[in-house]
PDB file of C-alpha atoms in Angstrom:
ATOM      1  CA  UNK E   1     215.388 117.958 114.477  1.00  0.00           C
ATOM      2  CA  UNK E   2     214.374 119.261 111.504  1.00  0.00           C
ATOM      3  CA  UNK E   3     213.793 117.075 108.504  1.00  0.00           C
ATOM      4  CA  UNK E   4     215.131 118.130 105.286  1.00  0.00           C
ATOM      5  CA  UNK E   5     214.965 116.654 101.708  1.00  0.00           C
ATOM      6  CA  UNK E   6     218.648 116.484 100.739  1.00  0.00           C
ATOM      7  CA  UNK E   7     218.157 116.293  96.794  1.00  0.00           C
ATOM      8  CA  UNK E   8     215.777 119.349  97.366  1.00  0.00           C
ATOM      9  CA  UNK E   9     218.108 121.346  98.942  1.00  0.00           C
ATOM     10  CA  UNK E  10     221.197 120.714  96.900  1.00  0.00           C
ATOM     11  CA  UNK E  11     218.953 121.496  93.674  1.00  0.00           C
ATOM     12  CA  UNK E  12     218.201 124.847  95.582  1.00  0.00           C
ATOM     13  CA  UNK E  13     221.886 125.679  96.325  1.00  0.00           C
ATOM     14  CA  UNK E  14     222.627 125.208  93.132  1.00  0.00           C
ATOM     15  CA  UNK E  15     220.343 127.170  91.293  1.00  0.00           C
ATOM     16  CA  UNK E  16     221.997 130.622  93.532  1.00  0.00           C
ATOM     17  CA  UNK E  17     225.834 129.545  92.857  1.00  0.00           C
ATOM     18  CA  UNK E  18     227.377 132.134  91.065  1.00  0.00           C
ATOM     19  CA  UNK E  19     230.655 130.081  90.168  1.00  0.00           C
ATOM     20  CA  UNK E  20     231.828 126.755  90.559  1.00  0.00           C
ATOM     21  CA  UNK E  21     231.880 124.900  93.625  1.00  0.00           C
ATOM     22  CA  UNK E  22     233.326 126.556  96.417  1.00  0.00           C
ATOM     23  CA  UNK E  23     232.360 129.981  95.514  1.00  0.00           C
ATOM     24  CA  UNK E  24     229.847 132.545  97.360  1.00  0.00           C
ATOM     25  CA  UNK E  25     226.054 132.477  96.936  1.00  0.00           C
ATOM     26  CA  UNK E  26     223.811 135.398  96.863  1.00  0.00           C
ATOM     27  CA  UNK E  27     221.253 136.316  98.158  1.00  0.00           C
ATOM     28  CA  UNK E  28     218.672 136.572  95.386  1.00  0.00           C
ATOM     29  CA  UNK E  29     219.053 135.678  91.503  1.00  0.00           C
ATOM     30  CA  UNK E  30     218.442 138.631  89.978  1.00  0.00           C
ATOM     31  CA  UNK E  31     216.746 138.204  86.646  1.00  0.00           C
ATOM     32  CA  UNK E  32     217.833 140.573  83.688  1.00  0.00           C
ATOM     33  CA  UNK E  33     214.867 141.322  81.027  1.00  0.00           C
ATOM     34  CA  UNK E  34     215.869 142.421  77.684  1.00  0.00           C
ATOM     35  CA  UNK E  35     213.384 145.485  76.928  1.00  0.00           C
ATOM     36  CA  UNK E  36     213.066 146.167  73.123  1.00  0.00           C
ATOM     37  CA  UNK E  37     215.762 143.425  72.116  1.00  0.00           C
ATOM     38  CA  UNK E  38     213.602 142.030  69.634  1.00  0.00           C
ATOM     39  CA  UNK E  39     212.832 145.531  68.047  1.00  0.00           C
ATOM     40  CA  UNK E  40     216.464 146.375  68.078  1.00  0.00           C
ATOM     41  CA  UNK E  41     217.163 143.469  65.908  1.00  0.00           C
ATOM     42  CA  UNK E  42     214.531 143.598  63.578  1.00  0.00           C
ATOM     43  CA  UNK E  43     215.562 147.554  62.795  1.00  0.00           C
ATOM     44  CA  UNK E  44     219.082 146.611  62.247  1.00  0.00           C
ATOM     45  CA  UNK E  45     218.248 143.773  59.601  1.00  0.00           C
ATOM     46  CA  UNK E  46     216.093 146.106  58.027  1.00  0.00           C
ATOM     47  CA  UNK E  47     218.825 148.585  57.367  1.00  0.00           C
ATOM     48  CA  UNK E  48     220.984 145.657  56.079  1.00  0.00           C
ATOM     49  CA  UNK E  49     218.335 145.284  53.543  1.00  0.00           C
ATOM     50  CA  UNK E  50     218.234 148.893  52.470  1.00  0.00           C
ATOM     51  CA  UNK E  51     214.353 149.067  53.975  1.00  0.00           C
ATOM     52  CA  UNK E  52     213.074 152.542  53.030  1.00  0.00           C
ATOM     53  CA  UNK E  53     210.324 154.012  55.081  1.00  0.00           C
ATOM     54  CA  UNK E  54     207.233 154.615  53.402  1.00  0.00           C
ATOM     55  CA  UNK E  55     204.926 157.843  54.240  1.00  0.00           C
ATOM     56  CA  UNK E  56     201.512 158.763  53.600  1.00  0.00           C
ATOM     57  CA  UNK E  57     199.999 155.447  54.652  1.00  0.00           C
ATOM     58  CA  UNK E  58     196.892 156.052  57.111  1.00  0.00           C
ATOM     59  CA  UNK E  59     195.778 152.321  57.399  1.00  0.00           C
ATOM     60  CA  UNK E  60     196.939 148.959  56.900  1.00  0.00           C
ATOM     61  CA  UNK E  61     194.583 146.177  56.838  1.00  0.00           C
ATOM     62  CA  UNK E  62     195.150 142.549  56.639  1.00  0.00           C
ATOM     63  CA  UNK E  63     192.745 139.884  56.099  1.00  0.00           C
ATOM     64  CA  UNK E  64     193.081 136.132  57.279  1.00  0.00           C
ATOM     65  CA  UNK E  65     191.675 133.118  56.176  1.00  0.00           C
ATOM     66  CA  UNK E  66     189.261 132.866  59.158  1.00  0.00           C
ATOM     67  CA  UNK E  67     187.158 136.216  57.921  1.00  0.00           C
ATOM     68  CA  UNK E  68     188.867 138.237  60.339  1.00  0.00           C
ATOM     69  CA  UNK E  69     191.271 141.477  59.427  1.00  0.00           C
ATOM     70  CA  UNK E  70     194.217 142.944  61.100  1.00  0.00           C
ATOM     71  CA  UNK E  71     193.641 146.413  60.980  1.00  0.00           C
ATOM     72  CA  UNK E  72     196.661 148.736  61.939  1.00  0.00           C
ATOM     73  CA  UNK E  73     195.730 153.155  61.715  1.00  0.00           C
ATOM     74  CA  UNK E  74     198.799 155.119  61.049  1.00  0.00           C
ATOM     75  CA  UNK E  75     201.581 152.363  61.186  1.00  0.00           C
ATOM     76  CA  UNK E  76     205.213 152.547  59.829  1.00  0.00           C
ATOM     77  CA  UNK E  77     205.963 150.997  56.817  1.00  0.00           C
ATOM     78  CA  UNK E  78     208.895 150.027  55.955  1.00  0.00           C
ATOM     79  CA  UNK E  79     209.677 148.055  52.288  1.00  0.00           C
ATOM     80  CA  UNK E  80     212.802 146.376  50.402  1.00  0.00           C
ATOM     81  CA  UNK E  81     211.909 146.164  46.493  1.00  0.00           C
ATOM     82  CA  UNK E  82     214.856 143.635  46.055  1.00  0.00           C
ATOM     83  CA  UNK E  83     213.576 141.130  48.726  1.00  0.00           C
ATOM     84  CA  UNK E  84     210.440 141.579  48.102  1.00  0.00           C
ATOM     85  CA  UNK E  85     209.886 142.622  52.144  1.00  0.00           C
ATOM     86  CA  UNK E  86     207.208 144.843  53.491  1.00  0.00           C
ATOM     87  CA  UNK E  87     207.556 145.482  57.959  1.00  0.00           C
ATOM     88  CA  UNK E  88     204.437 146.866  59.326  1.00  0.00           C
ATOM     89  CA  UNK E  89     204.312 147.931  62.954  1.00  0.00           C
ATOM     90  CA  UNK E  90     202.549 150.212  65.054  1.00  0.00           C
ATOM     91  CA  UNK E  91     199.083 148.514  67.272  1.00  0.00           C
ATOM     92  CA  UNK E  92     197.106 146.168  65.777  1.00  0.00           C
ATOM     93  CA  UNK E  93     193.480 145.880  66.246  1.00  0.00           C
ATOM     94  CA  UNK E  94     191.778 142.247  65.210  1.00  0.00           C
ATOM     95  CA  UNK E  95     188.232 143.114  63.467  1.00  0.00           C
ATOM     96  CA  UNK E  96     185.191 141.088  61.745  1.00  0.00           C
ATOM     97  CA  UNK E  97     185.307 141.482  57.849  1.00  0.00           C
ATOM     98  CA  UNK E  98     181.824 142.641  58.527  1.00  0.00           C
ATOM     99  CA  UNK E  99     182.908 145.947  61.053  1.00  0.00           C
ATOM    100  CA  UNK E 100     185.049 146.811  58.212  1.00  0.00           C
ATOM    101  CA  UNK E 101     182.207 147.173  55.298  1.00  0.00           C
ATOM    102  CA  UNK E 102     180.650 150.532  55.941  1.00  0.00           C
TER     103      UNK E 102
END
């Protein structure tokens, strides 16, 4: 006879359940992912603001407190004038103040 841990097994049947009790269980949970939710979102608050995309921009550097610099080449930039809101995106690269200076 096999010996099972009943509070581990009921935590494991109930974790597959679809429904309530009484209902089917599948085979596997599948797990949904949400691909480019966040990105969605952002880009629809930004049209609520009236963001207007800015061209002409080549780089985009920010600096931190700790000396370092966030250093974007060719992002998008978007800007609101009335909230005072700037969106930068594109890849980042983190650099030393001192790779910056030529």
């Amino acid at each position: 006879m096999v010996n099972v841990d009943q509070e581990k097994l009921a935590k494991m049947q109930q974790s597959v359940r679809i429904g309530g009790k009484g209902t089917a269980r599948r085979k596997k949970k599948v797990v949904h992912k949400s691909v480019g939710g966040d990105d969605k979102k952002l880009q629809l608050t930004l049209r609520k603001l009236q963001a207007n995309n800015i061209t002409g921009i080549e780089e985009v550097n920010i600096f931190r407190e700790d000396g370092s610099v966030i250093h974007f080449t060719n992002p998008k930039v978007q800007a609101t004038v009335q909230a005072n809101t700037f969106a930068i995106s594109g890849n980042p690269e983190t650099k030393q103040i001192s790779e910056m200076l030529p």
